[in-house]
Amino acid sequence: MANYDVFDLTAKKVGTIDLKDNVFGVEVNTQAIFDAVLRQQSSLRQGTHAVKTKGLVSGGGKKPFRQKGTGRARQGSSRAVQYKGGGVAFGPVVRDHTFKLNRKVRRLALRSGLTLKAKNENLFVLDSIKFDAIKTKDFAKVLDAFKADRKSLFVVDVNEEFDNAYMSARNIPGVVMTTVEGLNIYDLQNANKLFMTKAAAEKTQEVLGNE
């Protein structure tokens, strides 16, 4: 178990929190991270690209010419792949690109991603992320206070008051805000810095640490 500082929105230390090693200090498994990111990206593919095969192209029901006596190779349809207007051989078909990944591997990937952020000192725990009003400029000041670029991930507890903060952050390109339940390995790896509220960090430990 490691002790981490807790900051307010001005990057001022206001307390500490103990984060468990079985969530934020595990042995990093890069293969699990790779597989989980690949699974998530594959699930986003629509897989609707397709071409017409010989059997799907209209026409071609009549034999182009008689079987024997022409000196030409026999042909059964003018919609064969070698003809103009014919079907396509071995082209893409409508398919589902998703694949299964065991729950333990997905959770290991999340723990590995969280550990990387902690080891590289790119994890910051916030006391809360409550905003009195919707102001993108105020959210930008939070990023500036922590010297964070626009590729930052904010994780909150669903029971917290974060609506104004969410509305303030959504106009800043690269900034993503999600709940503990919506935390995923792609957003985690894509972000340069990770910000978690104290409540979110504690809930994450409860969810990922019970194995």
Short mmCIF file of C-alpha atoms in Angstrom, two decimals:
data_model
loop_
_atom_site.label_atom_id
_atom_site.label_comp_id
_atom_site.label_asym_id
_atom_site.label_seq_id
_atom_site.Cartn_x
_atom_site.Cartn_y
_atom_site.Cartn_z
CA MET A 1 0.00 0.00 0.00
CA ALA A 2 1.35 3.40 -1.04
CA ASN A 3 0.48 6.84 0.24
CA TYR A 4 -0.53 9.50 -2.31
CA ASP A 5 -1.23 13.19 -1.94
CA VAL A 6 -4.76 14.48 -2.45
CA PHE A 7 -5.11 17.86 -4.21
CA ASP A 8 -7.81 20.43 -4.68
CA LEU A 9 -8.55 21.95 -8.09
CA THR A 10 -5.76 24.50 -7.67
CA ALA A 11 -3.13 21.73 -7.24
CA LYS A 12 -2.83 22.48 -3.53
CA LYS A 13 -2.31 19.48 -1.25
CA VAL A 14 -5.27 18.98 1.07
CA GLY A 15 -4.69 15.45 2.37
CA THR A 16 -3.45 11.95 1.62
CA ILE A 17 -4.87 8.61 0.56
CA ASP A 18 -3.59 5.03 0.71
CA LEU A 19 -3.80 3.18 -2.60
CA LYS A 20 -3.55 -0.60 -2.60
CA ASP A 21 -0.68 -2.30 -4.39
CA ASN A 22 -2.97 -4.98 -5.83
CA VAL A 23 -4.59 -2.28 -7.98
CA PHE A 24 -2.09 0.56 -8.35
CA GLY A 25 1.14 -1.38 -7.85
CA VAL A 26 0.88 -4.69 -9.69
CA GLU A 27 3.39 -6.27 -12.03
CA VAL A 28 2.58 -4.66 -15.38
CA ASN A 29 1.35 -7.12 -18.00
CA THR A 30 1.86 -5.45 -21.38
CA GLN A 31 0.29 -8.37 -23.25
CA ALA A 32 -2.94 -7.98 -21.32
CA ILE A 33 -2.96 -4.26 -22.11
CA PHE A 34 -2.37 -4.95 -25.80
CA ASP A 35 -5.10 -7.58 -25.99
CA ALA A 36 -7.61 -5.39 -24.14
CA VAL A 37 -6.93 -2.33 -26.33
CA LEU A 38 -7.18 -4.47 -29.48
CA ARG A 39 -10.48 -5.95 -28.28
CA GLN A 40 -11.92 -2.51 -27.60
CA GLN A 41 -10.83 -1.10 -30.95
CA SER A 42 -12.13 -4.17 -32.77
CA SER A 43 -15.53 -3.78 -31.14
CA LEU A 44 -15.76 -0.26 -32.60
CA ARG A 45 -15.36 -1.52 -36.17
CA GLN A 46 -18.71 -1.64 -37.98
CA GLY A 47 -17.74 -4.47 -40.30
CA THR A 48 -20.36 -3.35 -42.86
CA HIS A 49 -17.96 -3.24 -45.84
CA ALA A 50 -18.82 -5.86 -48.44
CA VAL A 51 -18.68 -6.69 -52.15
CA LYS A 52 -20.90 -8.79 -54.40
CA THR A 53 -19.76 -12.26 -55.25
CA LYS A 54 -20.67 -14.12 -58.43
CA GLY A 55 -23.88 -15.35 -56.85
CA LEU A 56 -25.00 -11.86 -55.80
CA VAL A 57 -24.45 -9.98 -59.07
CA SER A 58 -27.61 -9.65 -61.15
CA GLY A 59 -27.77 -11.33 -64.57
CA GLY A 60 -25.61 -14.07 -65.94
CA GLY A 61 -28.28 -16.72 -65.95
CA LYS A 62 -27.75 -17.58 -69.57
CA LYS A 63 -24.69 -19.45 -70.77
CA PRO A 64 -22.59 -16.94 -72.79
CA PHE A 65 -21.92 -19.38 -75.64
CA ARG A 66 -22.15 -23.07 -76.35
CA GLN A 67 -19.95 -25.49 -74.53
CA LYS A 68 -18.02 -26.95 -77.47
CA GLY A 69 -16.86 -26.02 -80.92
CA THR A 70 -15.89 -22.36 -80.40
CA GLY A 71 -12.24 -22.92 -79.53
CA ARG A 72 -12.73 -20.85 -76.40
CA ALA A 73 -12.63 -21.91 -72.79
CA ARG A 74 -16.02 -23.08 -71.55
CA GLN A 75 -18.00 -20.48 -69.59
CA GLY A 76 -21.13 -20.96 -67.56
CA SER A 77 -21.94 -17.33 -66.71
CA SER A 78 -21.05 -13.84 -67.88
CA ARG A 79 -20.97 -12.77 -64.23
CA ALA A 80 -17.89 -14.82 -63.36
CA VAL A 81 -15.03 -12.93 -61.72
CA GLN A 82 -12.99 -12.61 -64.92
CA TYR A 83 -15.78 -10.74 -66.73
CA LYS A 84 -16.44 -7.01 -66.60
CA GLY A 85 -19.49 -6.54 -64.44
CA GLY A 86 -18.92 -9.88 -62.81
CA GLY A 87 -18.60 -10.71 -59.14
CA VAL A 88 -15.54 -10.17 -56.90
CA ALA A 89 -13.52 -13.12 -55.67
CA PHE A 90 -12.46 -13.24 -52.02
CA GLY A 91 -13.66 -9.71 -51.26
CA PRO A 92 -14.65 -8.42 -47.81
CA VAL A 93 -17.96 -9.55 -46.37
CA VAL A 94 -20.15 -8.24 -43.56
CA ARG A 95 -18.72 -9.55 -40.30
CA ASP A 96 -18.41 -8.89 -36.60
CA HIS A 97 -14.83 -8.00 -35.64
CA THR A 98 -15.30 -8.39 -31.89
CA PHE A 99 -13.62 -11.19 -30.02
CA LYS A 100 -13.86 -12.52 -26.50
CA LEU A 101 -11.36 -11.66 -23.81
CA ASN A 102 -11.62 -13.22 -20.38
CA ARG A 103 -12.83 -10.98 -17.57
CA LYS A 104 -9.67 -11.62 -15.55
CA VAL A 105 -7.49 -10.46 -18.44
CA ARG A 106 -9.56 -7.29 -18.90
CA ARG A 107 -9.27 -6.46 -15.22
CA LEU A 108 -5.54 -7.25 -15.24
CA ALA A 109 -5.15 -4.82 -18.13
CA LEU A 110 -6.89 -2.08 -16.13
CA ARG A 111 -4.73 -2.71 -13.08
CA SER A 112 -1.61 -2.67 -15.26
CA GLY A 113 -2.68 0.60 -16.86
CA LEU A 114 -3.34 2.21 -13.48
CA THR A 115 0.02 0.96 -12.21
CA LEU A 116 1.83 2.51 -15.18
CA LYS A 117 0.22 5.87 -14.52
CA ALA A 118 1.17 5.67 -10.83
CA LYS A 119 4.76 4.56 -11.49
CA ASN A 120 5.31 7.29 -14.06
CA GLU A 121 3.91 9.92 -11.65
CA ASN A 122 1.04 10.68 -14.00
CA LEU A 123 -1.68 9.85 -11.46
CA PHE A 124 -3.27 12.67 -9.46
CA VAL A 125 -5.95 12.22 -6.80
CA LEU A 126 -8.41 15.10 -6.42
CA ASP A 127 -10.46 15.87 -3.33
CA SER A 128 -13.48 16.53 -5.57
CA ILE A 129 -14.31 17.95 -8.96
CA LYS A 130 -17.30 20.06 -8.03
CA PHE A 131 -17.85 23.21 -10.12
CA ASP A 132 -20.27 25.96 -9.14
CA ALA A 133 -21.02 26.79 -12.77
CA ILE A 134 -20.38 25.55 -16.28
CA LYS A 135 -17.21 27.32 -17.41
CA THR A 136 -14.72 25.78 -19.80
CA LYS A 137 -12.21 28.47 -18.87
CA ASP A 138 -12.26 27.32 -15.24
CA PHE A 139 -11.63 23.72 -16.26
CA ALA A 140 -8.70 24.84 -18.39
CA LYS A 141 -7.26 26.50 -15.28
CA VAL A 142 -7.34 23.12 -13.52
CA LEU A 143 -5.25 21.61 -16.31
CA ASP A 144 -2.83 24.51 -16.16
CA ALA A 145 -2.49 24.18 -12.39
CA PHE A 146 -1.31 20.58 -12.79
CA LYS A 147 0.74 21.38 -15.90
CA ALA A 148 -1.34 18.84 -17.78
CA ASP A 149 -1.86 18.86 -21.53
CA ARG A 150 -5.20 18.35 -23.18
CA LYS A 151 -4.88 14.52 -23.31
CA SER A 152 -6.10 13.93 -19.76
CA LEU A 153 -8.53 11.45 -18.29
CA PHE A 154 -10.75 12.33 -15.33
CA VAL A 155 -12.46 9.54 -13.39
CA VAL A 156 -15.26 10.28 -10.95
CA ASP A 157 -17.68 8.33 -8.79
CA VAL A 158 -21.19 8.23 -10.17
CA ASN A 159 -22.56 9.46 -6.82
CA GLU A 160 -20.46 12.63 -6.87
CA GLU A 161 -21.61 16.02 -8.11
CA PHE A 162 -19.70 16.45 -11.35
CA ASP A 163 -22.29 17.60 -13.91
CA ASN A 164 -20.94 21.14 -14.18
CA ALA A 165 -17.38 19.86 -14.45
CA TYR A 166 -18.39 17.42 -17.18
CA MET A 167 -20.15 20.14 -19.17
CA SER A 168 -17.14 22.42 -18.71
CA ALA A 169 -14.66 19.80 -19.91
CA ARG A 170 -16.47 18.54 -22.98
CA ASN A 171 -15.43 21.53 -25.10
CA ILE A 172 -11.72 20.85 -24.51
CA PRO A 173 -10.37 18.47 -27.19
CA GLY A 174 -8.60 15.45 -25.74
CA VAL A 175 -10.09 15.72 -22.25
CA VAL A 176 -12.24 12.72 -21.29
CA MET A 177 -14.34 12.39 -18.15
CA THR A 178 -15.90 9.09 -17.15
CA THR A 179 -17.18 7.22 -14.13
CA VAL A 180 -15.46 4.26 -12.47
CA GLU A 181 -17.92 1.96 -14.24
CA GLY A 182 -16.99 3.49 -17.60
CA LEU A 183 -13.23 3.32 -17.07
CA ASN A 184 -11.62 1.45 -19.96
CA ILE A 185 -8.10 0.55 -21.01
CA TYR A 186 -8.15 2.54 -24.27
CA ASP A 187 -8.93 5.88 -22.58
CA LEU A 188 -6.44 5.01 -19.85
CA GLN A 189 -3.62 4.33 -22.29
CA ASN A 190 -4.53 7.23 -24.56
CA ALA A 191 -4.32 9.81 -21.77
CA ASN A 192 -1.02 11.35 -20.73
CA LYS A 193 -2.27 12.12 -17.23
CA LEU A 194 -4.91 10.46 -15.07
CA PHE A 195 -6.99 12.39 -12.54
CA MET A 196 -9.17 10.48 -10.09
CA THR A 197 -11.33 11.89 -7.37
CA LYS A 198 -10.76 10.43 -3.93
CA ALA A 199 -14.14 8.71 -4.05
CA ALA A 200 -13.38 7.28 -7.49
CA ALA A 201 -9.98 5.96 -6.39
CA GLU A 202 -11.53 4.23 -3.38
CA LYS A 203 -14.30 2.71 -5.48
CA THR A 204 -11.81 1.54 -8.11
CA GLN A 205 -9.90 -0.30 -5.37
CA GLU A 206 -13.11 -1.99 -4.27
CA VAL A 207 -14.02 -3.07 -7.81
CA LEU A 208 -10.62 -4.19 -9.08
CA GLY A 209 -9.11 -5.34 -5.80
CA ASN A 210 -11.59 -8.11 -5.02
CA GLU A 211 -9.94 -10.98 -6.85
#
